[in-house]
PDB file of N, CA, C and O in Angstrom:
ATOM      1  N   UNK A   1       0.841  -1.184   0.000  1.00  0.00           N
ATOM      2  CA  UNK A   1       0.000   0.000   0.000  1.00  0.00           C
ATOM      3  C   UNK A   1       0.885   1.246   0.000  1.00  0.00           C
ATOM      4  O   UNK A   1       1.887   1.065   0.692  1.00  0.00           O
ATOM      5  N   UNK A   2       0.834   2.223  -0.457  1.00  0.00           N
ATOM      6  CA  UNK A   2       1.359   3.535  -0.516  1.00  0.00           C
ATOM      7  C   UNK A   2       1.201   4.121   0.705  1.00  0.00           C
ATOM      8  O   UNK A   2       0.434   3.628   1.533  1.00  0.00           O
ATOM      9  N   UNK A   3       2.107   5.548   1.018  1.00  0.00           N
ATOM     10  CA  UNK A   3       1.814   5.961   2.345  1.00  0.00           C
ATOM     11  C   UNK A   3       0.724   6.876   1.804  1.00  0.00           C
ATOM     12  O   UNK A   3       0.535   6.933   0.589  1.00  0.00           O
ATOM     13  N   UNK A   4       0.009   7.585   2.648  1.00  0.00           N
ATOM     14  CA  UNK A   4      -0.890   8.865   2.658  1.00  0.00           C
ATOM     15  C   UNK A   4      -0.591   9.833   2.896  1.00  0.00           C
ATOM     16  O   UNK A   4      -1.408  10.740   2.739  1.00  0.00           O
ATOM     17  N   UNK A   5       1.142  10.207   3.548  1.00  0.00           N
ATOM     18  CA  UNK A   5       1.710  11.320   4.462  1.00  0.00           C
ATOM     19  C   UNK A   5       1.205  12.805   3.726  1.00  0.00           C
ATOM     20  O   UNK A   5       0.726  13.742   4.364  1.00  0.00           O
ATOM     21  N   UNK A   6       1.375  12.796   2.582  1.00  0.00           N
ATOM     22  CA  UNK A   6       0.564  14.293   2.085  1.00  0.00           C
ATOM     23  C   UNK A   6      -0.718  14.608   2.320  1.00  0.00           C
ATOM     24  O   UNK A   6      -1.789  14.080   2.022  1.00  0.00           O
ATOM     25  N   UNK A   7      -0.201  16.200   3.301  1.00  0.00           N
ATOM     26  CA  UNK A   7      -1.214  16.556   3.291  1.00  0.00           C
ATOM     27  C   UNK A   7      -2.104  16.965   2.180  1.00  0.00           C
ATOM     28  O   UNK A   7      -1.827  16.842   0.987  1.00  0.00           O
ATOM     29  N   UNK A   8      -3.488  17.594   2.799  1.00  0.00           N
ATOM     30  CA  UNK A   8      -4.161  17.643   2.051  1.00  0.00           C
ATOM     31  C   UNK A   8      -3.897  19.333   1.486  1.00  0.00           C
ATOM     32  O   UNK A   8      -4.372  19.445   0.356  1.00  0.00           O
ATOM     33  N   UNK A   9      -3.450  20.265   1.843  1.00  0.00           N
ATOM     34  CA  UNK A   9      -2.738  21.630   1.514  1.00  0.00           C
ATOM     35  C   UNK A   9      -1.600  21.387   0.987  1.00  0.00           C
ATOM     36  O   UNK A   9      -0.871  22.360   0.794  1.00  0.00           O
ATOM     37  N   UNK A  10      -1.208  20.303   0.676  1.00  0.00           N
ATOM     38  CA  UNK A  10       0.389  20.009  -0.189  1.00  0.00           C
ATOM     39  C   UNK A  10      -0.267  19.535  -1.167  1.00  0.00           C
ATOM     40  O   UNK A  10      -0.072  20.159  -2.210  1.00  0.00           O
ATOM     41  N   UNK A  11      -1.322  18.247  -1.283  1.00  0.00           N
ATOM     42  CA  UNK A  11      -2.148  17.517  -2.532  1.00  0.00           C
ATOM     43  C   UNK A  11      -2.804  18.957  -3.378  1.00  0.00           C
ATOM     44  O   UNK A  11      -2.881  19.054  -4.602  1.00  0.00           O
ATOM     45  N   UNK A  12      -3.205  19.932  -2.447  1.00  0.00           N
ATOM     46  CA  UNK A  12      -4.013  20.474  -3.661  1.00  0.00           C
ATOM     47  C   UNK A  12      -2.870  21.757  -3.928  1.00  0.00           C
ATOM     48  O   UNK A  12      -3.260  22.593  -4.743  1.00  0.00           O
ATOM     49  N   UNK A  13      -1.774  21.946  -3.444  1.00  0.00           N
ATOM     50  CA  UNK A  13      -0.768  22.517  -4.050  1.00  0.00           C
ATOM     51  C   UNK A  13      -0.394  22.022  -5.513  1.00  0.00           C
ATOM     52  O   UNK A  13      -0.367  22.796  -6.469  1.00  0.00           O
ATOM     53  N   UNK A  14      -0.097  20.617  -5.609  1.00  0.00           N
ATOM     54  CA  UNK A  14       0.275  19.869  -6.408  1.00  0.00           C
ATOM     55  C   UNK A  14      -0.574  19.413  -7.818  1.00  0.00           C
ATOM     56  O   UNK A  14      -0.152  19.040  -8.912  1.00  0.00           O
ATOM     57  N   UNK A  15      -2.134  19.636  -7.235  1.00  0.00           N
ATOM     58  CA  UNK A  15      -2.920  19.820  -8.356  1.00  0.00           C
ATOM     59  C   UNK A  15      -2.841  20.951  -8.838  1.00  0.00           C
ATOM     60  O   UNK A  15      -2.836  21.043 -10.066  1.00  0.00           O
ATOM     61  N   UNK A  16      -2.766  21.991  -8.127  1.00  0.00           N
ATOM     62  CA  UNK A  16      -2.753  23.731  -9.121  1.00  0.00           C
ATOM     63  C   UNK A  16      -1.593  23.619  -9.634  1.00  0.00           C
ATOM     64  O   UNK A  16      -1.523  23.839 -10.844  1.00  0.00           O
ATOM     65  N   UNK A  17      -0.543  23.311  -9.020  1.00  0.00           N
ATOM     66  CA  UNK A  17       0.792  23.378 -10.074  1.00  0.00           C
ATOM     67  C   UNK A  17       0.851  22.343 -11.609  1.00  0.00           C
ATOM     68  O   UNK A  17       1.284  22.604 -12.731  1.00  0.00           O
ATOM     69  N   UNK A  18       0.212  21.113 -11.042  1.00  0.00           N
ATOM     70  CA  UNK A  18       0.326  20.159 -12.176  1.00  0.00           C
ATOM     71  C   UNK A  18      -1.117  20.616 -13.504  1.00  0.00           C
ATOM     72  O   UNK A  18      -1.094  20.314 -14.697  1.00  0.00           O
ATOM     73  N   UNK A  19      -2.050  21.270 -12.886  1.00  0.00           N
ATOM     74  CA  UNK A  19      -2.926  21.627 -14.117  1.00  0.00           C
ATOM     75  C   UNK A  19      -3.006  22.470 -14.950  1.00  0.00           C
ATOM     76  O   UNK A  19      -3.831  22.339 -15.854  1.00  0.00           O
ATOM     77  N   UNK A  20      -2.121  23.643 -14.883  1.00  0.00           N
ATOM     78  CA  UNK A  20      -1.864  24.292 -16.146  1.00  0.00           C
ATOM     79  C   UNK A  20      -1.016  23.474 -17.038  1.00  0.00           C
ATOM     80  O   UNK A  20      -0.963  23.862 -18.205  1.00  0.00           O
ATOM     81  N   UNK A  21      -0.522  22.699 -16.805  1.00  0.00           N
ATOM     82  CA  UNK A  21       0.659  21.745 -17.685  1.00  0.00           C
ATOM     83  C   UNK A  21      -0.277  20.874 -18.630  1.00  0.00           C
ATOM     84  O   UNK A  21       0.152  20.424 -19.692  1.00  0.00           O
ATOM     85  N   UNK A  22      -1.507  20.672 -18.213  1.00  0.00           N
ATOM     86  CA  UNK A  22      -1.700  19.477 -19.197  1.00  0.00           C
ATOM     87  C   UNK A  22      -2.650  19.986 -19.873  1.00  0.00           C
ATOM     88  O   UNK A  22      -3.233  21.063 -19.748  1.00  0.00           O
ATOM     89  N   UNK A  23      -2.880  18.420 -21.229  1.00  0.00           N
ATOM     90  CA  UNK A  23      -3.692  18.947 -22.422  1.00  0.00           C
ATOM     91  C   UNK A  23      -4.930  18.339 -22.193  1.00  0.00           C
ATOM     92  O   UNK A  23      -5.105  17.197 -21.768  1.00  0.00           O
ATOM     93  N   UNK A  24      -6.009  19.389 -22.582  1.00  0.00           N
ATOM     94  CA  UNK A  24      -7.139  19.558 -22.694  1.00  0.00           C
ATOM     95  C   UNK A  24      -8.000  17.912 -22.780  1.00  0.00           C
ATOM     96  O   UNK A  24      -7.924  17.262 -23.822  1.00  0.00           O
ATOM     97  N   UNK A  25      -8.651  17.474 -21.777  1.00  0.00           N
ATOM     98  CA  UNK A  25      -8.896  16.147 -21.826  1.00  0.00           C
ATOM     99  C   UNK A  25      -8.118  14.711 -21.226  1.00  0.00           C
ATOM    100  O   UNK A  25      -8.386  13.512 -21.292  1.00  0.00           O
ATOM    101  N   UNK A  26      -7.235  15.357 -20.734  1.00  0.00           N
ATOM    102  CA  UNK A  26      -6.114  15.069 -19.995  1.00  0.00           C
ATOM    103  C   UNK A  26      -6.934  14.432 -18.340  1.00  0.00           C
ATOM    104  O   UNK A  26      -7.719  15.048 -17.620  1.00  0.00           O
ATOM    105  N   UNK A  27      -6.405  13.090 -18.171  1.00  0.00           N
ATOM    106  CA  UNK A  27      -7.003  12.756 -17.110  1.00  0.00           C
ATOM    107  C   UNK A  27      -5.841  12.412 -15.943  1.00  0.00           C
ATOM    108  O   UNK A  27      -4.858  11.672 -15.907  1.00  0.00           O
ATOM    109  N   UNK A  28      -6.405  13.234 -15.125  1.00  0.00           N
ATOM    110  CA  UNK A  28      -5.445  13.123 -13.362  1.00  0.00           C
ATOM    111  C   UNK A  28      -6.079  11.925 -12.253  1.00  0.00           C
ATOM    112  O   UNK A  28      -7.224  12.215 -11.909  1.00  0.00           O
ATOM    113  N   UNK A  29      -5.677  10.949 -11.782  1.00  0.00           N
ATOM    114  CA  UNK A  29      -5.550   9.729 -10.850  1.00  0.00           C
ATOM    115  C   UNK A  29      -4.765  10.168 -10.207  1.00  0.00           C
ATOM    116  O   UNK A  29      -3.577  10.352 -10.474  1.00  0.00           O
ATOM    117  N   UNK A  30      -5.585  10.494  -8.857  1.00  0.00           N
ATOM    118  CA  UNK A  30      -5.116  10.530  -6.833  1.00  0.00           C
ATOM    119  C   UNK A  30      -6.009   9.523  -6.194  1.00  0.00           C
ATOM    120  O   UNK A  30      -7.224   9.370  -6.316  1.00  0.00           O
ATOM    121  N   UNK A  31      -5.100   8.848  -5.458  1.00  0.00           N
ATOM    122  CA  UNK A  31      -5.405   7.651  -4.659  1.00  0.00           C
ATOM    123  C   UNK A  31      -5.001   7.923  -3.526  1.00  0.00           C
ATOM    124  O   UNK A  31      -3.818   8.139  -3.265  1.00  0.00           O
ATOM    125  N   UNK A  32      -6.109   7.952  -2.554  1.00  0.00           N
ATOM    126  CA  UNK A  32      -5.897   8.600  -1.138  1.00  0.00           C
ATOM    127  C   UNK A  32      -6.481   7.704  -0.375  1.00  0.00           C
ATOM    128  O   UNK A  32      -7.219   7.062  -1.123  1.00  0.00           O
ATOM    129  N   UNK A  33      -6.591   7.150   1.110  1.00  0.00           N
ATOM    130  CA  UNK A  33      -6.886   6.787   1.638  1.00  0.00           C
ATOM    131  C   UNK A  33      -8.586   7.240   1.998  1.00  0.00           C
ATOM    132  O   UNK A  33      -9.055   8.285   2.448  1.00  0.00           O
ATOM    133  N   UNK A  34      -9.039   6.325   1.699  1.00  0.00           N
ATOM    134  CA  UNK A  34     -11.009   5.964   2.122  1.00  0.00           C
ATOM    135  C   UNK A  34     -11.686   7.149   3.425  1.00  0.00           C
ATOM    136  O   UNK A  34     -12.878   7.429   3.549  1.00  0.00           O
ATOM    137  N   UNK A  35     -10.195   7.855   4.537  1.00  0.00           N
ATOM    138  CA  UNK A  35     -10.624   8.398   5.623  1.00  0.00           C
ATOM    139  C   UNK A  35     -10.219   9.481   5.102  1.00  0.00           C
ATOM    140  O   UNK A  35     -10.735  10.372   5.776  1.00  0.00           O
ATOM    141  N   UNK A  36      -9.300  10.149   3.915  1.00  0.00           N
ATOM    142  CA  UNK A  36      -8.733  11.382   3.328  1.00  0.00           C
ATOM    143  C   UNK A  36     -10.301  11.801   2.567  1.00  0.00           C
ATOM    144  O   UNK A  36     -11.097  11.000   2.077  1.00  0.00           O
ATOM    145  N   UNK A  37     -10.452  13.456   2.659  1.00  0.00           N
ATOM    146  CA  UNK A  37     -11.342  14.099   2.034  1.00  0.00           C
ATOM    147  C   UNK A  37     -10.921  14.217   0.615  1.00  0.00           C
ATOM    148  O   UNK A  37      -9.800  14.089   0.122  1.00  0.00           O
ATOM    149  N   UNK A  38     -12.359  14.557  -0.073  1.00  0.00           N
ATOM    150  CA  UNK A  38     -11.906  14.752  -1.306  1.00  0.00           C
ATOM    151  C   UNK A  38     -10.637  15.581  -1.835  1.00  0.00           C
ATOM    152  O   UNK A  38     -10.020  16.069  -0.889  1.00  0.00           O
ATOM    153  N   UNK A  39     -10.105  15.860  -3.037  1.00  0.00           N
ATOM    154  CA  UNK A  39      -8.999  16.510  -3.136  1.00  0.00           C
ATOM    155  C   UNK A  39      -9.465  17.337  -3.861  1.00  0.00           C
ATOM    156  O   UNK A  39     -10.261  17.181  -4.787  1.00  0.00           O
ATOM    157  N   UNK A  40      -8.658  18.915  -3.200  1.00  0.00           N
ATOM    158  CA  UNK A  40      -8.881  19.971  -3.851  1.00  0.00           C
ATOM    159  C   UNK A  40      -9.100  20.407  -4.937  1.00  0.00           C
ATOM    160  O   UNK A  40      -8.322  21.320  -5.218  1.00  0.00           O
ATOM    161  N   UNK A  41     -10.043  20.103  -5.946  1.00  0.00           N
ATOM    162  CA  UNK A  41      -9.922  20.108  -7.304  1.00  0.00           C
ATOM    163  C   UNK A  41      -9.409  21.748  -7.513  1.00  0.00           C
ATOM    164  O   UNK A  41      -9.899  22.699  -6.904  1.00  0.00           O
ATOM    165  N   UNK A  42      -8.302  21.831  -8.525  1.00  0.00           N
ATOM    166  CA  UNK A  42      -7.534  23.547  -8.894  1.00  0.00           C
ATOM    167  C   UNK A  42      -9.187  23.771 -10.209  1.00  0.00           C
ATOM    168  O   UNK A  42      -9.688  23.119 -11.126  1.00  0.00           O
ATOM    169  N   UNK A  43      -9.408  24.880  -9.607  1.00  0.00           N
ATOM    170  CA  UNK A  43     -11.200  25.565 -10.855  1.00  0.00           C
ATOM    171  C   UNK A  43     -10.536  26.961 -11.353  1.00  0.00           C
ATOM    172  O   UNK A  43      -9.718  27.730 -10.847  1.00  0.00           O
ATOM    173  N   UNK A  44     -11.060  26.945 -12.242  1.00  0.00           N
ATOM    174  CA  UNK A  44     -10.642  27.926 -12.982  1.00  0.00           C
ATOM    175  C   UNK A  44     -10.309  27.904 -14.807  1.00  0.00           C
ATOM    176  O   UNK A  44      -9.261  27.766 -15.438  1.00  0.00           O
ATOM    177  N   UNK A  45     -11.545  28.081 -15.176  1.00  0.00           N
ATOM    178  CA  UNK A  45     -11.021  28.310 -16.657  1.00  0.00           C
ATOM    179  C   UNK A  45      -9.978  26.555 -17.334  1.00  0.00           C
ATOM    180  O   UNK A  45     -10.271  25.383 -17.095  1.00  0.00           O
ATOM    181  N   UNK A  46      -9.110  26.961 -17.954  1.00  0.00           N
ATOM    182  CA  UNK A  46      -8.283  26.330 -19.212  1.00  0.00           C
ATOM    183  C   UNK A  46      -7.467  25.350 -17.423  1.00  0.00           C
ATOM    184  O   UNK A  46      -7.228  24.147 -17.316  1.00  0.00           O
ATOM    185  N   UNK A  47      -7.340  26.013 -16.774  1.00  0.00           N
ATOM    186  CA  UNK A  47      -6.227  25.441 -15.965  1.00  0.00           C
ATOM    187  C   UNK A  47      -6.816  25.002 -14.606  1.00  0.00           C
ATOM    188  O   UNK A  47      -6.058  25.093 -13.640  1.00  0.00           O
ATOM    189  N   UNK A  48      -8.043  24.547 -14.407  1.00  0.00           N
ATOM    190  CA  UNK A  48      -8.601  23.577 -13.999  1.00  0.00           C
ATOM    191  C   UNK A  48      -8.888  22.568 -14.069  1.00  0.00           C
ATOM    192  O   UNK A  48      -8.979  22.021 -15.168  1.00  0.00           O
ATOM    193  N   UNK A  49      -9.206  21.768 -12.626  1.00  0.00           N
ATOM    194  CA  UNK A  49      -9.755  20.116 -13.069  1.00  0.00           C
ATOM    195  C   UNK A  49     -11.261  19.745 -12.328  1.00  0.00           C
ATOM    196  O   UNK A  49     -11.510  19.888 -11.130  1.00  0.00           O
ATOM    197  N   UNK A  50     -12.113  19.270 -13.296  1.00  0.00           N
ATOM    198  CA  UNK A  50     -13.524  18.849 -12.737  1.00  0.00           C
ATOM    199  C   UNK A  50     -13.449  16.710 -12.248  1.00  0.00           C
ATOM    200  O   UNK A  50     -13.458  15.726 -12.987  1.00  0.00           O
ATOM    201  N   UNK A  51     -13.423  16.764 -11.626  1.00  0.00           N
ATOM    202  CA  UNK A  51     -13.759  15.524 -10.931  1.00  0.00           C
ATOM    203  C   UNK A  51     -14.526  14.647 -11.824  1.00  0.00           C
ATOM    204  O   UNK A  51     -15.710  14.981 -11.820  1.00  0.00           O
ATOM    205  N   UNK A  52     -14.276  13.629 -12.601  1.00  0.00           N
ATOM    206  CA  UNK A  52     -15.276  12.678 -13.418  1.00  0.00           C
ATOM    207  C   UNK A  52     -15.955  11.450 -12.600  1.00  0.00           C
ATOM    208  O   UNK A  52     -17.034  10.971 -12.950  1.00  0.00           O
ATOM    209  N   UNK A  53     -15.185  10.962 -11.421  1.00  0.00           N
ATOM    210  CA  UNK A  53     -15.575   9.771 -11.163  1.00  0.00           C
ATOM    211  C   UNK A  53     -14.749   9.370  -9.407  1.00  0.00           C
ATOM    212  O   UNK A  53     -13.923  10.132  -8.906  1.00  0.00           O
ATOM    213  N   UNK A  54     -15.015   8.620  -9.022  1.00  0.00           N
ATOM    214  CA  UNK A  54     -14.149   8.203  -7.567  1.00  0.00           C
ATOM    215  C   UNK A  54     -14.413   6.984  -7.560  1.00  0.00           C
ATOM    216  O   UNK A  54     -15.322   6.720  -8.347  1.00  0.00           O
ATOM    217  N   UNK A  55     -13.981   6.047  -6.967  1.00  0.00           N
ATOM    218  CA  UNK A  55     -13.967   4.816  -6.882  1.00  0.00           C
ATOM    219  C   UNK A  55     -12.880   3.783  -5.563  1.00  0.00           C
ATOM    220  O   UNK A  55     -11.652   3.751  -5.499  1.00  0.00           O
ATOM    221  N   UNK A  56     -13.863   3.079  -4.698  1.00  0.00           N
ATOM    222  CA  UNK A  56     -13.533   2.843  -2.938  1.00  0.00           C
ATOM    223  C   UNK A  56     -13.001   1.321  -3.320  1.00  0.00           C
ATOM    224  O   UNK A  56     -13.891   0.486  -3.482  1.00  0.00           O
ATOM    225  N   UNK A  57     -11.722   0.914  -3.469  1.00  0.00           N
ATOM    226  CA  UNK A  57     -11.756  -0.105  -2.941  1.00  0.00           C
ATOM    227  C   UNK A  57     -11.001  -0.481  -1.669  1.00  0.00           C
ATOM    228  O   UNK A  57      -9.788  -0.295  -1.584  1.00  0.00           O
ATOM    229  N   UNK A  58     -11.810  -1.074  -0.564  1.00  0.00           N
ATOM    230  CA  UNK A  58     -11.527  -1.895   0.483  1.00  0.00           C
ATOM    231  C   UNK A  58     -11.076  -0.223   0.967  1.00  0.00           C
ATOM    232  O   UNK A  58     -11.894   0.572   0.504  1.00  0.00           O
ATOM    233  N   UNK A  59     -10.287   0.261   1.550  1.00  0.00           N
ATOM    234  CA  UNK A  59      -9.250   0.986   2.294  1.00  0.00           C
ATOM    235  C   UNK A  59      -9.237   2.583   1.361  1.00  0.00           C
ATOM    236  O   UNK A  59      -9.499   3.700   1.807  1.00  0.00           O
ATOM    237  N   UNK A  60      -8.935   2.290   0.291  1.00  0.00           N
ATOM    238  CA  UNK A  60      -8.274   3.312  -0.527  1.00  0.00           C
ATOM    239  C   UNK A  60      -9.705   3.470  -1.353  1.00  0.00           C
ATOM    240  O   UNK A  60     -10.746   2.816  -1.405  1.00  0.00           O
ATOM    241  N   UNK A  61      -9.074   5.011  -2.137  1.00  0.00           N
ATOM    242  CA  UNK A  61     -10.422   5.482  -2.908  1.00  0.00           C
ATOM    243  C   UNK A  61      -9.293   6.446  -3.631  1.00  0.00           C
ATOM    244  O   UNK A  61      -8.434   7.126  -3.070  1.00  0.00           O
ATOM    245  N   UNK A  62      -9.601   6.275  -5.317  1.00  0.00           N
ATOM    246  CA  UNK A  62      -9.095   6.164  -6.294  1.00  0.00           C
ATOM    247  C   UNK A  62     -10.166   7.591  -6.689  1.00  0.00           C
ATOM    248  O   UNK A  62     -11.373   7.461  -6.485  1.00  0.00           O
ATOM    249  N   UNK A  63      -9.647   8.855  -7.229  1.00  0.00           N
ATOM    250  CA  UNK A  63     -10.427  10.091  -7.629  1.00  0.00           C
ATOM    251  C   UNK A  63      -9.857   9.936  -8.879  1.00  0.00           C
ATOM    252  O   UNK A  63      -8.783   9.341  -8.969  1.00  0.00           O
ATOM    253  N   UNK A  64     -10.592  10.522 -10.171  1.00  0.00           N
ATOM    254  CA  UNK A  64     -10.587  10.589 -11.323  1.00  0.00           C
ATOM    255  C   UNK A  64     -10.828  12.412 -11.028  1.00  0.00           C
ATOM    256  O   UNK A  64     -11.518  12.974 -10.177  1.00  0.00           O
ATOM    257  N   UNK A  65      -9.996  12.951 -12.059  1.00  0.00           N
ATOM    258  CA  UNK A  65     -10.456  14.247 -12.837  1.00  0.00           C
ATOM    259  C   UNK A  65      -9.965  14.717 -14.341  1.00  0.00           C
ATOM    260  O   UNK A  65      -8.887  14.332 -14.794  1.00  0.00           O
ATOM    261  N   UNK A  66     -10.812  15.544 -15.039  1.00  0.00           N
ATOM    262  CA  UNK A  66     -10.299  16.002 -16.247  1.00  0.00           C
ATOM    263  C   UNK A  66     -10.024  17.405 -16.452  1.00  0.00           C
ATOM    264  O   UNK A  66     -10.634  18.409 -16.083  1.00  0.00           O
ATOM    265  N   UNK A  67      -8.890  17.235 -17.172  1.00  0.00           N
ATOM    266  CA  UNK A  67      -8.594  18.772 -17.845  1.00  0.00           C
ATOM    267  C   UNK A  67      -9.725  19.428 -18.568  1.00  0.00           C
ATOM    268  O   UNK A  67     -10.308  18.586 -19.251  1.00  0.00           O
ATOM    269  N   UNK A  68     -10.288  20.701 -18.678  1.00  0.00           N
ATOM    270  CA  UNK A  68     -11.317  21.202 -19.623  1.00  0.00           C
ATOM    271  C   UNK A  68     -10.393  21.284 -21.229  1.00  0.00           C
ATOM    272  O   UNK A  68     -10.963  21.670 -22.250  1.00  0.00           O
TER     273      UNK A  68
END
């Protein structure tokens, strides 16, 4: 199993930095632990990400999002 040690103000650091970088349709996978809140989706225009899907197995829970 992976650790969880990132916080959740470092995870959504890491989404605003990583979403201006990608192309349009572009899909982001964070796998956080089942007791971790959702992750900060970065909103905004071209350099945002909308959440498509989540998915729990056992322990862990697997977030889907897309680039606009």
């Amino acid at each position: 199993d992976p650790p969880y040690d990132l916080s959740e103000t470092e995870l959504a650091r890491a989404l605003a930095a990583l979403a201006p970088h990608l192309n349009p349709g572009a899909l982001v996978v964070v796998e956080r632990s089942t007791r971790s809140p959702e992750p900060g989706w970065p909103a905004g225009g071209a350099a945002g990400l909308r959440r498509s899907d989540a998915r729990r197995y056992g322990e862990t829970c697997v977030w889907f999002a897309e680039s606009p």
